[in-house]
Amino acid sequence: MKLFKSHSIHASTILVFSVLTLSACETVQTTQGGVVGVDRSQRMAISAQQLDQAASKQYGELIAEEKKKNNLNRDSAQVARVRSISNRLIAQTPAFRPDAKAWQWEVNVLTSAEVNAWCMPGGKIAVYSGLIEKLKVTDDELAAVIGHEISHALREHARERASSQMVAGSVISIGSALFGVGSLGQTGAEYAYMGVIGLPNSREHEREADRIGVELAARAGYDPRAAITLWQKMGQVGGSAPPAFLSTHPSSADRSSDLAVYAQRVMPLYLQTKK
């Protein structure tokens, strides 16, 4: 009986890892490395088309809802400023991926006290008025945050996270059933996944978006060093930050240090735009 149990566990382990291997079957390089050298390969289990379609639908619904609430593009000068900066950054995206030029880009400003901005897969951008007004951002700083969010879309970080979560969810559920660990064991496995894979990957995504973002800004004629002051301002309004090892973002000190290095690396690109 003991021998049978051992063979059963071994077979279950093989099945779990087979599911993982089959699910995460596509290795891709979403962007070129650029001057900042972001060249990590990524594993995807979901198609870009699937996610782009879902993002476009969600964005359309959100924009329609905000329009009903009279929160969409209320300040024409603010909207013109955000779109002008965004368009200059978008013009530089082919340096990292030529196909981005053909994306159906959209840029809108939402009236909200929230300090936030994001770019969905496929180039659907939203900037919150709270970010502009509370941080009193310069054009260079606004370019830094928009460039950072565009970089997430270029690198398809949302697709990568969704792929990772899909694979992990399948493996954890199957493993829990096969090994009979029950709900407590499954919860523990989920926490282990977040600690070992989930959160570190998110911090890696943030670093990549920081680095590509400063290069986009520099190429578009915005001072890449403004990214440092931007994140310093973000930290001041963010309240008490969680410990770095539990956060999906690098610590403020780590982020500032990394940005200083990469902003300096792309300074020649910025200076060329001033000639």
PDB file of N, CA and C in Angstrom, residues 207-258:
ATOM      1  N   ARG A 207      10.269  47.638 -13.286  1.00  0.00           N
ATOM      2  CA  ARG A 207      11.623  48.059 -13.689  1.00  0.00           C
ATOM      3  C   ARG A 207      11.712  48.210 -15.206  1.00  0.00           C
ATOM      4  N   GLU A 208      11.155  47.254 -15.921  1.00  0.00           N
ATOM      5  CA  GLU A 208      11.193  47.331 -17.383  1.00  0.00           C
ATOM      6  C   GLU A 208      10.441  48.554 -17.890  1.00  0.00           C
ATOM      7  N   ALA A 209       9.280  48.820 -17.308  1.00  0.00           N
ATOM      8  CA  ALA A 209       8.496  49.989 -17.736  1.00  0.00           C
ATOM      9  C   ALA A 209       9.215  51.287 -17.397  1.00  0.00           C
ATOM     10  N   ASP A 210       9.888  51.329 -16.259  1.00  0.00           N
ATOM     11  CA  ASP A 210      10.695  52.509 -15.911  1.00  0.00           C
ATOM     12  C   ASP A 210      11.771  52.752 -16.949  1.00  0.00           C
ATOM     13  N   ARG A 211      12.479  51.694 -17.305  1.00  0.00           N
ATOM     14  CA  ARG A 211      13.627  51.843 -18.207  1.00  0.00           C
ATOM     15  C   ARG A 211      13.199  52.189 -19.631  1.00  0.00           C
ATOM     16  N   ILE A 212      12.214  51.483 -20.150  1.00  0.00           N
ATOM     17  CA  ILE A 212      11.721  51.810 -21.490  1.00  0.00           C
ATOM     18  C   ILE A 212      11.074  53.191 -21.488  1.00  0.00           C
ATOM     19  N   GLY A 213      10.376  53.517 -20.396  1.00  0.00           N
ATOM     20  CA  GLY A 213       9.716  54.818 -20.293  1.00  0.00           C
ATOM     21  C   GLY A 213      10.676  55.984 -20.396  1.00  0.00           C
ATOM     22  N   VAL A 214      11.831  55.884 -19.737  1.00  0.00           N
ATOM     23  CA  VAL A 214      12.785  57.005 -19.822  1.00  0.00           C
ATOM     24  C   VAL A 214      13.361  57.119 -21.227  1.00  0.00           C
ATOM     25  N   GLU A 215      13.501  55.985 -21.921  1.00  0.00           N
ATOM     26  CA  GLU A 215      14.011  56.065 -23.298  1.00  0.00           C
ATOM     27  C   GLU A 215      12.964  56.678 -24.226  1.00  0.00           C
ATOM     28  N   LEU A 216      11.704  56.290 -24.078  1.00  0.00           N
ATOM     29  CA  LEU A 216      10.648  56.906 -24.889  1.00  0.00           C
ATOM     30  C   LEU A 216      10.611  58.418 -24.665  1.00  0.00           C
ATOM     31  N   ALA A 217      10.704  58.817 -23.389  1.00  0.00           N
ATOM     32  CA  ALA A 217      10.677  60.249 -23.065  1.00  0.00           C
ATOM     33  C   ALA A 217      11.857  60.976 -23.707  1.00  0.00           C
ATOM     34  N   ALA A 218      13.036  60.398 -23.576  1.00  0.00           N
ATOM     35  CA  ALA A 218      14.232  61.026 -24.138  1.00  0.00           C
ATOM     36  C   ALA A 218      14.124  61.162 -25.651  1.00  0.00           C
ATOM     37  N   ARG A 219      13.681  60.114 -26.312  1.00  0.00           N
ATOM     38  CA  ARG A 219      13.523  60.146 -27.771  1.00  0.00           C
ATOM     39  C   ARG A 219      12.480  61.177 -28.206  1.00  0.00           C
ATOM     40  N   ALA A 220      11.486  61.408 -27.335  1.00  0.00           N
ATOM     41  CA  ALA A 220      10.423  62.367 -27.655  1.00  0.00           C
ATOM     42  C   ALA A 220      10.785  63.799 -27.281  1.00  0.00           C
ATOM     43  N   GLY A 221      11.986  63.990 -26.731  1.00  0.00           N
ATOM     44  CA  GLY A 221      12.433  65.342 -26.390  1.00  0.00           C
ATOM     45  C   GLY A 221      12.083  65.790 -24.987  1.00  0.00           C
ATOM     46  N   TYR A 222      11.785  64.835 -24.087  1.00  0.00           N
ATOM     47  CA  TYR A 222      11.508  65.158 -22.685  1.00  0.00           C
ATOM     48  C   TYR A 222      12.676  64.694 -21.819  1.00  0.00           C
ATOM     49  N   ASP A 223      13.005  65.499 -20.820  1.00  0.00           N
ATOM     50  CA  ASP A 223      14.145  65.200 -19.964  1.00  0.00           C
ATOM     51  C   ASP A 223      13.875  63.908 -19.187  1.00  0.00           C
ATOM     52  N   PRO A 224      14.664  62.846 -19.434  1.00  0.00           N
ATOM     53  CA  PRO A 224      14.409  61.563 -18.765  1.00  0.00           C
ATOM     54  C   PRO A 224      14.640  61.617 -17.261  1.00  0.00           C
ATOM     55  N   ARG A 225      15.409  62.590 -16.781  1.00  0.00           N
ATOM     56  CA  ARG A 225      15.660  62.709 -15.342  1.00  0.00           C
ATOM     57  C   ARG A 225      14.411  63.099 -14.569  1.00  0.00           C
ATOM     58  N   ALA A 226      13.396  63.584 -15.287  1.00  0.00           N
ATOM     59  CA  ALA A 226      12.146  63.959 -14.628  1.00  0.00           C
ATOM     60  C   ALA A 226      11.435  62.748 -14.030  1.00  0.00           C
ATOM     61  N   ALA A 227      11.768  61.553 -14.511  1.00  0.00           N
ATOM     62  CA  ALA A 227      11.167  60.341 -13.936  1.00  0.00           C
ATOM     63  C   ALA A 227      11.506  60.217 -12.457  1.00  0.00           C
ATOM     64  N   ILE A 228      12.686  60.662 -12.078  1.00  0.00           N
ATOM     65  CA  ILE A 228      13.116  60.568 -10.676  1.00  0.00           C
ATOM     66  C   ILE A 228      12.261  61.476  -9.805  1.00  0.00           C
ATOM     67  N   THR A 229      12.076  62.720 -10.219  1.00  0.00           N
ATOM     68  CA  THR A 229      11.262  63.651  -9.421  1.00  0.00           C
ATOM     69  C   THR A 229       9.790  63.238  -9.439  1.00  0.00           C
ATOM     70  N   LEU A 230       9.344  62.652 -10.549  1.00  0.00           N
ATOM     71  CA  LEU A 230       7.962  62.184 -10.612  1.00  0.00           C
ATOM     72  C   LEU A 230       7.696  61.137  -9.540  1.00  0.00           C
ATOM     73  N   TRP A 231       8.555  60.116  -9.468  1.00  0.00           N
ATOM     74  CA  TRP A 231       8.311  59.029  -8.512  1.00  0.00           C
ATOM     75  C   TRP A 231       8.538  59.488  -7.081  1.00  0.00           C
ATOM     76  N   GLN A 232       9.379  60.499  -6.905  1.00  0.00           N
ATOM     77  CA  GLN A 232       9.524  61.082  -5.573  1.00  0.00           C
ATOM     78  C   GLN A 232       8.214  61.746  -5.147  1.00  0.00           C
ATOM     79  N   LYS A 233       7.594  62.466  -6.071  1.00  0.00           N
ATOM     80  CA  LYS A 233       6.292  63.087  -5.789  1.00  0.00           C
ATOM     81  C   LYS A 233       5.232  62.014  -5.519  1.00  0.00           C
ATOM     82  N   MET A 234       5.258  60.941  -6.300  1.00  0.00           N
ATOM     83  CA  MET A 234       4.324  59.838  -6.111  1.00  0.00           C
ATOM     84  C   MET A 234       4.451  59.281  -4.692  1.00  0.00           C
ATOM     85  N   GLY A 235       5.689  59.122  -4.250  1.00  0.00           N
ATOM     86  CA  GLY A 235       5.940  58.574  -2.926  1.00  0.00           C
ATOM     87  C   GLY A 235       5.399  59.463  -1.825  1.00  0.00           C
ATOM     88  N   GLN A 236       5.437  60.757  -2.047  1.00  0.00           N
ATOM     89  CA  GLN A 236       4.969  61.706  -1.031  1.00  0.00           C
ATOM     90  C   GLN A 236       3.461  61.676  -0.849  1.00  0.00           C
ATOM     91  N   VAL A 237       2.725  61.338  -1.923  1.00  0.00           N
ATOM     92  CA  VAL A 237       1.269  61.286  -1.799  1.00  0.00           C
ATOM     93  C   VAL A 237       0.762  59.873  -1.548  1.00  0.00           C
ATOM     94  N   GLY A 238       1.673  58.902  -1.613  1.00  0.00           N
ATOM     95  CA  GLY A 238       1.256  57.512  -1.516  1.00  0.00           C
ATOM     96  C   GLY A 238       1.063  57.000  -0.110  1.00  0.00           C
ATOM     97  N   GLY A 239       1.426  57.756   0.900  1.00  0.00           N
ATOM     98  CA  GLY A 239       1.292  57.282   2.266  1.00  0.00           C
ATOM     99  C   GLY A 239       2.377  56.282   2.598  1.00  0.00           C
ATOM    100  N   SER A 240       2.158  55.521   3.654  1.00  0.00           N
ATOM    101  CA  SER A 240       3.164  54.548   4.074  1.00  0.00           C
ATOM    102  C   SER A 240       3.203  53.387   3.092  1.00  0.00           C
ATOM    103  N   ALA A 241       4.368  53.126   2.534  1.00  0.00           N
ATOM    104  CA  ALA A 241       4.522  52.067   1.541  1.00  0.00           C
ATOM    105  C   ALA A 241       4.740  50.731   2.228  1.00  0.00           C
ATOM    106  N   PRO A 242       4.275  49.632   1.622  1.00  0.00           N
ATOM    107  CA  PRO A 242       4.535  48.317   2.197  1.00  0.00           C
ATOM    108  C   PRO A 242       6.000  47.950   2.033  1.00  0.00           C
ATOM    109  N   PRO A 243       6.502  46.973   2.767  1.00  0.00           N
ATOM    110  CA  PRO A 243       7.891  46.539   2.595  1.00  0.00           C
ATOM    111  C   PRO A 243       8.155  46.157   1.147  1.00  0.00           C
ATOM    112  N   ALA A 244       9.369  46.405   0.674  1.00  0.00           N
ATOM    113  CA  ALA A 244       9.684  46.178  -0.736  1.00  0.00           C
ATOM    114  C   ALA A 244       9.444  44.735  -1.155  1.00  0.00           C
ATOM    115  N   PHE A 245       9.730  43.787  -0.270  1.00  0.00           N
ATOM    116  CA  PHE A 245       9.607  42.391  -0.666  1.00  0.00           C
ATOM    117  C   PHE A 245       8.152  41.933  -0.783  1.00  0.00           C
ATOM    118  N   LEU A 246       7.196  42.744  -0.295  1.00  0.00           N
ATOM    119  CA  LEU A 246       5.776  42.414  -0.428  1.00  0.00           C
ATOM    120  C   LEU A 246       5.080  43.313  -1.445  1.00  0.00           C
ATOM    121  N   SER A 247       5.806  44.252  -1.996  1.00  0.00           N
ATOM    122  CA  SER A 247       5.212  45.225  -2.903  1.00  0.00           C
ATOM    123  C   SER A 247       5.358  44.788  -4.344  1.00  0.00           C
ATOM    124  N   THR A 248       4.396  45.193  -5.180  1.00  0.00           N
ATOM    125  CA  THR A 248       4.530  44.941  -6.615  1.00  0.00           C
ATOM    126  C   THR A 248       5.393  46.003  -7.279  1.00  0.00           C
ATOM    127  N   HIS A 249       5.818  47.001  -6.518  1.00  0.00           N
ATOM    128  CA  HIS A 249       6.679  48.048  -7.048  1.00  0.00           C
ATOM    129  C   HIS A 249       8.029  48.013  -6.328  1.00  0.00           C
ATOM    130  N   PRO A 250       9.087  48.395  -7.020  1.00  0.00           N
ATOM    131  CA  PRO A 250      10.368  48.511  -6.331  1.00  0.00           C
ATOM    132  C   PRO A 250      10.269  49.552  -5.219  1.00  0.00           C
ATOM    133  N   SER A 251      11.136  49.446  -4.219  1.00  0.00           N
ATOM    134  CA  SER A 251      11.152  50.458  -3.169  1.00  0.00           C
ATOM    135  C   SER A 251      11.530  51.801  -3.775  1.00  0.00           C
ATOM    136  N   SER A 252      11.163  52.872  -3.094  1.00  0.00           N
ATOM    137  CA  SER A 252      11.437  54.221  -3.600  1.00  0.00           C
ATOM    138  C   SER A 252      12.933  54.431  -3.842  1.00  0.00           C
ATOM    139  N   ALA A 253      13.747  53.966  -2.896  1.00  0.00           N
ATOM    140  CA  ALA A 253      15.202  54.141  -3.033  1.00  0.00           C
ATOM    141  C   ALA A 253      15.743  53.336  -4.210  1.00  0.00           C
ATOM    142  N   ASP A 254      15.281  52.091  -4.353  1.00  0.00           N
ATOM    143  CA  ASP A 254      15.741  51.247  -5.461  1.00  0.00           C
ATOM    144  C   ASP A 254      15.314  51.838  -6.800  1.00  0.00           C
ATOM    145  N   ARG A 255      14.085  52.315  -6.843  1.00  0.00           N
ATOM    146  CA  ARG A 255      13.565  52.883  -8.091  1.00  0.00           C
ATOM    147  C   ARG A 255      14.346  54.133  -8.486  1.00  0.00           C
ATOM    148  N   SER A 256      14.596  55.029  -7.538  1.00  0.00           N
ATOM    149  CA  SER A 256      15.339  56.262  -7.821  1.00  0.00           C
ATOM    150  C   SER A 256      16.740  55.949  -8.306  1.00  0.00           C
ATOM    151  N   SER A 257      17.379  54.966  -7.654  1.00  0.00           N
ATOM    152  CA  SER A 257      18.741  54.581  -8.033  1.00  0.00           C
ATOM    153  C   SER A 257      18.771  54.026  -9.454  1.00  0.00           C
ATOM    154  N   ASP A 258      17.834  53.158  -9.774  1.00  0.00           N
ATOM    155  CA  ASP A 258      17.783  52.548 -11.102  1.00  0.00           C
ATOM    156  C   ASP A 258      17.465  53.588 -12.168  1.00  0.00           C
TER     157      ASP A 258
END
